[in-house]
Structures are given as structure tokens and as C-alpha cells.
Amino acid sequence: MDIKSFYKESMINKLLLINVAIYLVLTIVRVVMALMEYDAIFDIFSSSYLSLPAEPKRLIMRFWTPITYMFVHYDFWHIFGNMLWLFFMGKIFVENFNNKQALGLYLMGGLGGALLFTLFYNLIPAFHHVRAISTCVGASAAVMAIVIALCMARPNMEVRIFGILPVTLKWLGIIYVVFDVVQISGSNSGGHIAHLGGALVGFLFAMMIRRGKDITAWLNSIIDKVVSIWPSRPGKASTKTKMHISYINTEYTEHSARNMSDSDFNQQKADDQKRIDEILDKISKSGYNNLTKEEKEFLFKMSRK
């Protein structure tokens, strides 16, 4: 597998598939274990080795759980709600940003949720008595990062909840965050705290993007290197030369192929960037749905890497 094929299709679809596949596998194993009257053993295994523990000593011994917890769900409605948000908001996120940022933000949002969950249960006195038995699972923090990043970056964009209720993203984000804040003292304190950790990561992503900096770049660089190590698929020509990876918009590649002069090539890049800025400014003022078909196609084509 090469980097280009890894990022070719929507990363949101890949994340959906991974979450659903893991849920189905764990559910099937749980059913089989229950039929053998070993379901208690499976629950202990899942809680101990896949869930994120609040207890520092357990967390150090199970250092992989800050990753595994964001792909594990405890029942159908848990995964259904998370994947529904990821599907609708994730699709819009990729249209406005790109696949690499979607993956990086998902993972960083999950890690941000894990960090805040752990800090709260170890620093806030109200949680000390339950710290030893508290764990966290679910993609909520990871999804929250994508949702809040989109709400911050495109606050005036209007979406329709379930295709019916119109709402601007800024209000959707505010409602989402306020709901988690007021629920911290409820029965799922850890989950709502993790949500807020993901929200903080999403907020930071949007703020830094405005300054021209991408906080997911370092993580995606690591992922690029890992994926590039994988062997090519059978039937594809392989090379023995060192792999060189670049992310260049196809517009620029086509211009270069036409043997444009350096000055013309640079001018085209500048014109395209100006066009992108104009479209993004239009989105911030009137929403993505008010773009023309040509503007949507241009923005999508330029965001592909």
C-alpha cells in the first residue's frame, strides 16, 4: 500500500468501517463466550485490556489503551450515535479540509479526551474514590474533535439535523459543549469529560488553522512513514529506489505537465490560492450550501492531495 492509495478515498469511510468491524467482532466473541458461560471472563478482558483506565499504574501497564479505547463501544446505541455524528459531520469536514487532517484530528481528539479523563480522575477530589474502578470507551472524544473543529472553522455554515432541522454550526457546537459540561456530575462523568477533551483539541485545530498551522501535521507525518513501509499490493510494479512522497494538488501537477514556465506556474498557484480564499470567505459569511456547483467542485478538487 502506498500513501496515495491510503488517502485516496474518504478517511471518514475508513474510520466508520474500522469502528463497526471492531464492534461486530467483539459482539460476536461476547455472544460465543456467553453461550459457553464465559461472558464474565470476556467482560473482564475487555475492561482491562481495551478500555482506558483512570488509575495511573494500570494505564502505564496498558499503555496501548489510549488508542484502543476510541475504537471500542459497549452497545449498539453507543456506536450508532457516535458513527451517525462521524458520518454526517465527518463528510462535511473532509469537504472543507482533507482526509489526512480528518484522520489526524480523530486520533488527536481521542488522545485529548484520554488525557483530560485521566487528569480529572486523578486531580479532582470528587473522582478519587472511584478512580481505581473507572474506565472509558468510545469514539465520542475523537468525533467531538472533528465536530468542534468544523463548527469553529465554519461557524455560519447551515446544516440540517437529520435532514430536517436547520441550524448553524456555531450553535450546534455551543449546544454540544454545554450539554457535556452540565452532564459532568451525572452517571457518565468520564465520558462527558473525555468529550470536552476532544472539543479542546478541535478548538485548537481551528484556531491554529486560521494562523496557517496544522496541528495534525506531525502525527500524519508519522502515519505516512508507517504506511509507506507496507509492501505494495501483488501485481503492482515495485521499485527498489527510496520512496519519495509529496502531496501536490492535481491542478498544479497538470500545469507542470504542460511545461509551463516557472513564472506562469507560480502565477497559477497564486490565482488558485486567491480563489480558495474567496470561496472560504463566502462560506464563513453565507454557508457552504450557498456556494455554486462550480465553486464546490473547485474547492473539492483543490483540497484533494
mmCIF file of C-alpha atoms in Angstrom:
data_model
loop_
_atom_site.group_PDB
_atom_site.id
_atom_site.type_symbol
_atom_site.label_atom_id
_atom_site.label_comp_id
_atom_site.label_asym_id
_atom_site.label_seq_id
_atom_site.Cartn_x
_atom_site.Cartn_y
_atom_site.Cartn_z
ATOM 1 C CA MET A 1 0.000 0.000 0.000
ATOM 2 C CA ASP A 2 1.314 3.438 -0.865
ATOM 3 C CA ILE A 3 0.389 6.745 0.752
ATOM 4 C CA LYS A 4 -1.708 7.979 -2.149
ATOM 5 C CA SER A 5 -3.953 4.915 -2.140
ATOM 6 C CA PHE A 6 -4.221 5.081 1.654
ATOM 7 C CA TYR A 7 -5.645 8.604 1.474
ATOM 8 C CA LYS A 8 -7.433 8.247 -1.870
ATOM 9 C CA GLU A 9 -10.950 7.581 -0.600
ATOM 10 C CA SER A 10 -12.705 9.306 2.261
ATOM 11 C CA MET A 11 -10.940 8.699 5.558
ATOM 12 C CA ILE A 12 -14.309 9.032 7.262
ATOM 13 C CA ASN A 13 -15.490 5.866 5.484
ATOM 14 C CA LYS A 14 -12.380 4.052 6.680
ATOM 15 C CA LEU A 15 -12.913 5.174 10.274
ATOM 16 C CA LEU A 16 -16.552 4.113 10.131
ATOM 17 C CA LEU A 17 -15.566 0.703 8.788
ATOM 18 C CA ILE A 18 -12.891 0.177 11.443
ATOM 19 C CA ASN A 19 -15.229 1.086 14.303
ATOM 20 C CA VAL A 20 -18.091 -1.056 13.026
ATOM 21 C CA ALA A 21 -15.805 -4.021 12.279
ATOM 22 C CA ILE A 22 -14.310 -3.946 15.778
ATOM 23 C CA TYR A 23 -17.764 -3.674 17.331
ATOM 24 C CA LEU A 24 -19.062 -6.645 15.344
ATOM 25 C CA VAL A 25 -16.042 -8.803 16.155
ATOM 26 C CA LEU A 26 -16.252 -8.048 19.875
ATOM 27 C CA THR A 27 -20.016 -8.599 19.879
ATOM 28 C CA ILE A 28 -19.694 -11.986 18.191
ATOM 29 C CA VAL A 29 -16.952 -13.039 20.612
ATOM 30 C CA ARG A 30 -19.086 -11.892 23.538
ATOM 31 C CA VAL A 31 -22.048 -13.956 22.301
ATOM 32 C CA VAL A 32 -19.897 -17.055 21.853
ATOM 33 C CA MET A 33 -18.354 -16.609 25.283
ATOM 34 C CA ALA A 34 -21.801 -16.133 26.824
ATOM 35 C CA LEU A 35 -23.013 -19.404 25.276
ATOM 36 C CA MET A 36 -20.023 -21.096 26.869
ATOM 37 C CA GLU A 37 -20.793 -19.317 30.155
ATOM 38 C CA TYR A 38 -17.504 -17.418 29.970
ATOM 39 C CA ASP A 39 -19.019 -13.988 29.366
ATOM 40 C CA ALA A 40 -17.683 -12.700 32.694
ATOM 41 C CA ILE A 41 -14.147 -13.513 31.536
ATOM 42 C CA PHE A 42 -14.691 -11.609 28.293
ATOM 43 C CA ASP A 43 -16.044 -8.567 30.140
ATOM 44 C CA ILE A 44 -13.004 -8.552 32.405
ATOM 45 C CA PHE A 45 -10.686 -8.824 29.404
ATOM 46 C CA SER A 46 -12.437 -6.010 27.554
ATOM 47 C CA SER A 47 -12.462 -3.740 30.598
ATOM 48 C CA SER A 48 -8.843 -4.468 31.473
ATOM 49 C CA TYR A 49 -7.130 -4.514 28.095
ATOM 50 C CA LEU A 50 -9.225 -2.405 25.690
ATOM 51 C CA SER A 51 -10.773 0.294 27.886
ATOM 52 C CA LEU A 52 -8.893 3.364 29.098
ATOM 53 C CA PRO A 53 -8.224 3.107 32.866
ATOM 54 C CA ALA A 54 -8.197 6.168 35.102
ATOM 55 C CA GLU A 55 -5.715 4.618 37.514
ATOM 56 C CA PRO A 56 -2.156 5.730 36.504
ATOM 57 C CA LYS A 57 -0.471 2.434 37.403
ATOM 58 C CA ARG A 58 -2.884 0.449 35.263
ATOM 59 C CA LEU A 59 -2.570 2.993 32.468
ATOM 60 C CA ILE A 60 1.223 2.663 32.416
ATOM 61 C CA MET A 61 0.985 -1.130 32.269
ATOM 62 C CA ARG A 62 -1.630 -0.917 29.496
ATOM 63 C CA PHE A 63 -0.088 1.926 27.507
ATOM 64 C CA TRP A 64 -1.973 0.980 24.312
ATOM 65 C CA THR A 65 -5.419 1.731 25.765
ATOM 66 C CA PRO A 66 -5.425 5.478 24.884
ATOM 67 C CA ILE A 67 -5.638 4.231 21.280
ATOM 68 C CA THR A 68 -7.838 1.134 21.624
ATOM 69 C CA TYR A 69 -10.491 2.821 23.774
ATOM 70 C CA MET A 70 -11.510 5.185 20.952
ATOM 71 C CA PHE A 71 -12.478 2.244 18.726
ATOM 72 C CA VAL A 72 -14.448 0.224 21.308
ATOM 73 C CA HIS A 73 -18.173 0.663 22.126
ATOM 74 C CA TYR A 74 -20.209 -1.053 24.801
ATOM 75 C CA ASP A 75 -23.553 -1.456 22.975
ATOM 76 C CA PHE A 76 -25.407 -0.792 19.711
ATOM 77 C CA TRP A 77 -26.798 2.624 20.617
ATOM 78 C CA HIS A 78 -23.392 3.768 21.804
ATOM 79 C CA ILE A 79 -21.717 3.073 18.466
ATOM 80 C CA PHE A 80 -24.796 4.115 16.464
ATOM 81 C CA GLY A 81 -24.799 7.616 17.962
ATOM 82 C CA ASN A 82 -21.069 8.120 17.532
ATOM 83 C CA MET A 83 -20.974 6.815 13.965
ATOM 84 C CA LEU A 84 -24.010 8.884 12.988
ATOM 85 C CA TRP A 85 -22.216 12.065 14.071
ATOM 86 C CA LEU A 86 -18.995 10.933 12.415
ATOM 87 C CA PHE A 87 -20.771 10.159 9.144
ATOM 88 C CA PHE A 88 -22.629 13.459 8.749
ATOM 89 C CA MET A 89 -20.124 15.882 10.273
ATOM 90 C CA GLY A 90 -17.091 13.990 9.042
ATOM 91 C CA LYS A 91 -18.240 14.196 5.424
ATOM 92 C CA ILE A 92 -18.582 17.975 5.695
ATOM 93 C CA PHE A 93 -15.205 18.210 7.433
ATOM 94 C CA VAL A 94 -13.431 16.406 4.590
ATOM 95 C CA GLU A 95 -15.136 18.672 2.040
ATOM 96 C CA ASN A 96 -13.691 21.704 3.827
ATOM 97 C CA PHE A 97 -10.313 20.235 4.808
ATOM 98 C CA ASN A 98 -8.842 16.876 3.742
ATOM 99 C CA ASN A 99 -8.507 13.179 4.546
ATOM 100 C CA LYS A 100 -5.168 13.488 6.299
ATOM 101 C CA GLN A 101 -6.479 16.124 8.679
ATOM 102 C CA ALA A 102 -9.609 14.056 9.375
ATOM 103 C CA LEU A 103 -7.543 11.055 10.442
ATOM 104 C CA GLY A 104 -5.045 13.105 12.427
ATOM 105 C CA LEU A 105 -7.760 15.073 14.207
ATOM 106 C CA TYR A 106 -9.743 11.921 15.013
ATOM 107 C CA LEU A 107 -6.714 10.342 16.693
ATOM 108 C CA MET A 108 -5.621 13.535 18.434
ATOM 109 C CA GLY A 109 -9.181 14.162 19.629
ATOM 110 C CA GLY A 110 -9.273 10.685 21.132
ATOM 111 C CA LEU A 111 -5.917 11.236 22.816
ATOM 112 C CA GLY A 112 -7.060 14.637 24.087
ATOM 113 C CA GLY A 113 -10.135 13.006 25.584
ATOM 114 C CA ALA A 114 -7.990 10.328 27.215
ATOM 115 C CA LEU A 115 -5.692 12.967 28.703
ATOM 116 C CA LEU A 116 -8.482 15.100 30.182
ATOM 117 C CA PHE A 117 -10.284 11.997 31.517
ATOM 118 C CA THR A 118 -7.112 10.852 33.278
ATOM 119 C CA LEU A 119 -6.314 14.301 34.662
ATOM 120 C CA PHE A 120 -9.809 14.815 36.074
ATOM 121 C CA TYR A 121 -9.930 11.450 37.812
ATOM 122 C CA ASN A 122 -6.520 11.990 39.373
ATOM 123 C CA LEU A 123 -6.616 15.695 40.215
ATOM 124 C CA ILE A 124 -10.261 16.402 41.089
ATOM 125 C CA PRO A 125 -11.120 15.205 44.639
ATOM 126 C CA ALA A 126 -14.699 14.255 43.714
ATOM 127 C CA PHE A 127 -13.412 11.427 41.496
ATOM 128 C CA HIS A 128 -10.725 9.974 43.773
ATOM 129 C CA HIS A 129 -12.994 7.375 45.385
ATOM 130 C CA VAL A 130 -13.936 5.832 42.011
ATOM 131 C CA ARG A 131 -10.620 6.270 40.202
ATOM 132 C CA ALA A 132 -9.465 2.697 40.723
ATOM 133 C CA ILE A 133 -12.534 1.193 39.027
ATOM 134 C CA SER A 134 -13.210 3.847 36.377
ATOM 135 C CA THR A 135 -12.612 3.231 32.672
ATOM 136 C CA CYS A 136 -13.613 4.932 29.438
ATOM 137 C CA VAL A 137 -14.525 3.603 25.972
ATOM 138 C CA GLY A 138 -15.964 5.052 22.788
ATOM 139 C CA ALA A 139 -15.145 7.273 19.827
ATOM 140 C CA SER A 140 -17.034 10.252 21.257
ATOM 141 C CA ALA A 141 -13.960 12.357 22.082
ATOM 142 C CA ALA A 142 -12.435 11.688 18.654
ATOM 143 C CA VAL A 143 -15.702 12.563 16.893
ATOM 144 C CA MET A 144 -16.135 15.619 19.122
ATOM 145 C CA ALA A 145 -12.802 16.989 17.918
ATOM 146 C CA ILE A 146 -13.955 16.818 14.295
ATOM 147 C CA VAL A 147 -17.348 18.346 15.100
ATOM 148 C CA ILE A 148 -15.993 21.277 17.118
ATOM 149 C CA ALA A 149 -13.182 21.960 14.640
ATOM 150 C CA LEU A 150 -15.755 22.227 11.861
ATOM 151 C CA CYS A 151 -18.083 24.383 13.979
ATOM 152 C CA MET A 152 -15.225 26.766 14.792
ATOM 153 C CA ALA A 153 -13.815 26.903 11.266
ATOM 154 C CA ARG A 154 -17.186 27.352 9.516
ATOM 155 C CA PRO A 155 -19.412 28.886 12.236
ATOM 156 C CA ASN A 156 -22.042 30.336 9.876
ATOM 157 C CA MET A 157 -22.479 27.239 7.740
ATOM 158 C CA GLU A 158 -26.039 25.917 7.968
ATOM 159 C CA VAL A 159 -26.750 22.194 8.221
ATOM 160 C CA ARG A 160 -29.951 20.254 8.680
ATOM 161 C CA ILE A 161 -30.091 17.815 11.569
ATOM 162 C CA PHE A 162 -31.465 14.528 10.214
ATOM 163 C CA GLY A 163 -32.207 16.456 7.028
ATOM 164 C CA ILE A 164 -34.996 18.405 8.747
ATOM 165 C CA LEU A 165 -33.962 20.884 11.448
ATOM 166 C CA PRO A 166 -31.796 23.776 10.125
ATOM 167 C CA VAL A 167 -29.061 25.035 12.448
ATOM 168 C CA THR A 168 -25.826 26.961 12.018
ATOM 169 C CA LEU A 169 -22.681 25.138 13.086
ATOM 170 C CA LYS A 170 -21.726 27.666 15.765
ATOM 171 C CA TRP A 171 -24.945 26.969 17.675
ATOM 172 C CA LEU A 172 -24.595 23.249 17.165
ATOM 173 C CA GLY A 173 -21.118 23.384 18.686
ATOM 174 C CA ILE A 174 -22.247 25.515 21.625
ATOM 175 C CA ILE A 175 -25.151 23.170 22.412
ATOM 176 C CA TYR A 176 -22.898 20.140 22.132
ATOM 177 C CA VAL A 177 -20.290 21.548 24.566
ATOM 178 C CA VAL A 178 -22.808 22.965 27.088
ATOM 179 C CA PHE A 179 -24.590 19.604 27.223
ATOM 180 C CA ASP A 180 -21.358 17.843 28.160
ATOM 181 C CA VAL A 181 -20.452 20.442 30.779
ATOM 182 C CA VAL A 182 -23.772 20.143 32.621
ATOM 183 C CA GLN A 183 -23.588 16.334 32.485
ATOM 184 C CA ILE A 184 -20.189 16.040 34.203
ATOM 185 C CA SER A 185 -21.878 15.387 37.536
ATOM 186 C CA GLY A 186 -24.132 12.708 36.038
ATOM 187 C CA SER A 187 -23.794 8.950 35.722
ATOM 188 C CA ASN A 188 -21.374 9.102 32.779
ATOM 189 C CA SER A 189 -18.953 11.694 34.115
ATOM 190 C CA GLY A 190 -15.903 10.145 32.489
ATOM 191 C CA GLY A 191 -17.484 10.075 29.050
ATOM 192 C CA HIS A 192 -18.505 13.737 29.145
ATOM 193 C CA ILE A 193 -15.085 14.774 30.422
ATOM 194 C CA ALA A 194 -13.477 12.910 27.530
ATOM 195 C CA HIS A 195 -15.856 14.683 25.132
ATOM 196 C CA LEU A 196 -14.589 18.031 26.389
ATOM 197 C CA GLY A 197 -11.002 16.898 25.889
ATOM 198 C CA GLY A 198 -11.824 16.154 22.258
ATOM 199 C CA ALA A 199 -13.592 19.503 21.969
ATOM 200 C CA LEU A 200 -10.469 21.314 23.194
ATOM 201 C CA VAL A 201 -8.389 19.602 20.511
ATOM 202 C CA GLY A 202 -10.935 20.560 17.849
ATOM 203 C CA PHE A 203 -10.921 24.156 19.088
ATOM 204 C CA LEU A 204 -7.121 24.268 18.969
ATOM 205 C CA PHE A 205 -7.099 22.810 15.440
ATOM 206 C CA ALA A 206 -9.473 25.511 14.158
ATOM 207 C CA MET A 207 -7.553 28.318 15.884
ATOM 208 C CA MET A 208 -4.202 27.191 14.504
ATOM 209 C CA ILE A 209 -5.583 26.631 11.004
ATOM 210 C CA ARG A 210 -6.558 30.301 10.959
ATOM 211 C CA ARG A 211 -2.900 31.087 11.597
ATOM 212 C CA GLY A 212 -1.788 28.809 8.804
ATOM 213 C CA LYS A 213 -0.604 25.979 11.073
ATOM 214 C CA ASP A 214 -1.869 22.390 11.075
ATOM 215 C CA ILE A 215 -1.533 20.683 14.470
ATOM 216 C CA THR A 216 -2.189 17.265 12.900
ATOM 217 C CA ALA A 217 0.844 17.503 10.576
ATOM 218 C CA TRP A 218 3.301 15.812 12.949
ATOM 219 C CA LEU A 219 1.005 12.851 13.571
ATOM 220 C CA ASN A 220 0.199 12.409 9.897
ATOM 221 C CA SER A 221 3.918 12.504 9.137
ATOM 222 C CA ILE A 222 4.384 9.522 11.448
ATOM 223 C CA ILE A 223 1.431 7.704 9.846
ATOM 224 C CA ASP A 224 2.883 8.397 6.385
ATOM 225 C CA LYS A 225 6.166 6.775 7.346
ATOM 226 C CA VAL A 226 4.473 3.741 8.885
ATOM 227 C CA VAL A 227 2.140 3.172 5.935
ATOM 228 C CA SER A 228 4.954 3.640 3.393
ATOM 229 C CA ILE A 229 6.776 0.678 4.952
ATOM 230 C CA TRP A 230 3.964 -1.675 3.936
ATOM 231 C CA PRO A 231 4.706 -3.707 0.801
ATOM 232 C CA SER A 232 2.954 -2.876 -2.465
ATOM 233 C CA ARG A 233 -0.057 -4.961 -3.465
ATOM 234 C CA PRO A 234 0.608 -8.016 -5.680
ATOM 235 C CA GLY A 235 0.500 -7.236 -9.369
ATOM 236 C CA LYS A 236 1.816 -3.718 -8.941
ATOM 237 C CA ALA A 237 5.278 -2.818 -10.046
ATOM 238 C CA SER A 238 7.631 -2.265 -7.161
ATOM 239 C CA THR A 239 10.674 -0.063 -7.058
ATOM 240 C CA LYS A 240 13.942 -0.516 -5.223
ATOM 241 C CA THR A 241 14.631 3.159 -5.071
ATOM 242 C CA LYS A 242 13.845 5.149 -1.974
ATOM 243 C CA MET A 243 10.229 6.235 -1.877
ATOM 244 C CA HIS A 244 9.650 9.946 -2.223
ATOM 245 C CA ILE A 245 6.241 11.190 -1.132
ATOM 246 C CA SER A 246 4.743 14.547 -1.941
ATOM 247 C CA TYR A 247 1.245 15.933 -1.603
ATOM 248 C CA ILE A 248 0.625 18.151 -4.601
ATOM 249 C CA ASN A 249 -2.736 19.343 -5.830
ATOM 250 C CA THR A 250 -3.590 17.760 -9.148
ATOM 251 C CA GLU A 251 -4.201 21.204 -10.616
ATOM 252 C CA TYR A 252 -0.550 22.080 -10.195
ATOM 253 C CA THR A 253 0.654 18.719 -11.479
ATOM 254 C CA GLU A 254 -1.378 19.144 -14.652
ATOM 255 C CA HIS A 255 0.023 22.625 -15.206
ATOM 256 C CA SER A 256 3.553 21.373 -14.740
ATOM 257 C CA ALA A 257 2.916 18.561 -17.216
ATOM 258 C CA ARG A 258 2.055 21.140 -19.807
ATOM 259 C CA ASN A 259 5.586 22.560 -19.485
ATOM 260 C CA MET A 260 4.524 25.880 -18.055
ATOM 261 C CA SER A 261 7.219 28.405 -17.322
ATOM 262 C CA ASP A 262 8.134 28.994 -13.690
ATOM 263 C CA SER A 263 6.512 32.415 -13.692
ATOM 264 C CA ASP A 264 3.273 31.106 -15.207
ATOM 265 C CA PHE A 265 3.262 28.166 -12.811
ATOM 266 C CA ASN A 266 3.728 30.413 -9.758
ATOM 267 C CA GLN A 267 1.098 32.833 -11.033
ATOM 268 C CA GLN A 268 -1.380 29.979 -11.440
ATOM 269 C CA LYS A 269 -0.710 28.838 -7.879
ATOM 270 C CA ALA A 270 -1.283 32.360 -6.608
ATOM 271 C CA ASP A 271 -4.525 32.697 -8.593
ATOM 272 C CA ASP A 272 -5.788 29.357 -7.293
ATOM 273 C CA GLN A 273 -4.969 30.321 -3.700
ATOM 274 C CA LYS A 274 -6.779 33.622 -4.126
ATOM 275 C CA ARG A 275 -9.791 31.764 -5.487
ATOM 276 C CA ILE A 276 -9.740 29.389 -2.497
ATOM 277 C CA ASP A 277 -9.601 32.312 -0.051
ATOM 278 C CA GLU A 278 -12.570 33.957 -1.760
ATOM 279 C CA ILE A 279 -14.638 30.771 -1.556
ATOM 280 C CA LEU A 280 -13.748 30.171 2.116
ATOM 281 C CA ASP A 281 -14.683 33.757 2.906
ATOM 282 C CA LYS A 282 -18.025 33.214 1.176
ATOM 283 C CA ILE A 283 -18.583 30.054 3.247
ATOM 284 C CA SER A 284 -17.887 31.904 6.504
ATOM 285 C CA LYS A 285 -20.413 34.603 5.574
ATOM 286 C CA SER A 286 -23.259 32.680 3.941
ATOM 287 C CA GLY A 287 -22.568 28.972 4.459
ATOM 288 C CA TYR A 288 -21.360 26.106 2.328
ATOM 289 C CA ASN A 289 -24.808 25.410 0.836
ATOM 290 C CA ASN A 290 -24.827 28.827 -0.855
ATOM 291 C CA LEU A 291 -21.802 28.008 -2.990
ATOM 292 C CA THR A 292 -22.368 27.419 -6.692
ATOM 293 C CA LYS A 293 -21.773 23.963 -8.131
ATOM 294 C CA GLU A 294 -18.605 25.225 -9.814
ATOM 295 C CA GLU A 295 -17.290 26.660 -6.540
ATOM 296 C CA LYS A 296 -17.943 23.396 -4.677
ATOM 297 C CA GLU A 297 -16.217 21.377 -7.377
ATOM 298 C CA PHE A 298 -13.237 23.744 -7.415
ATOM 299 C CA LEU A 299 -12.872 23.679 -3.613
ATOM 300 C CA PHE A 300 -13.142 19.897 -3.525
ATOM 301 C CA LYS A 301 -10.578 19.459 -6.309
ATOM 302 C CA MET A 302 -8.105 21.824 -4.673
ATOM 303 C CA SER A 303 -8.480 20.121 -1.267
ATOM 304 C CA ARG A 304 -7.560 16.716 -2.671
ATOM 305 C CA LYS A 305 -3.965 15.770 -2.112
#
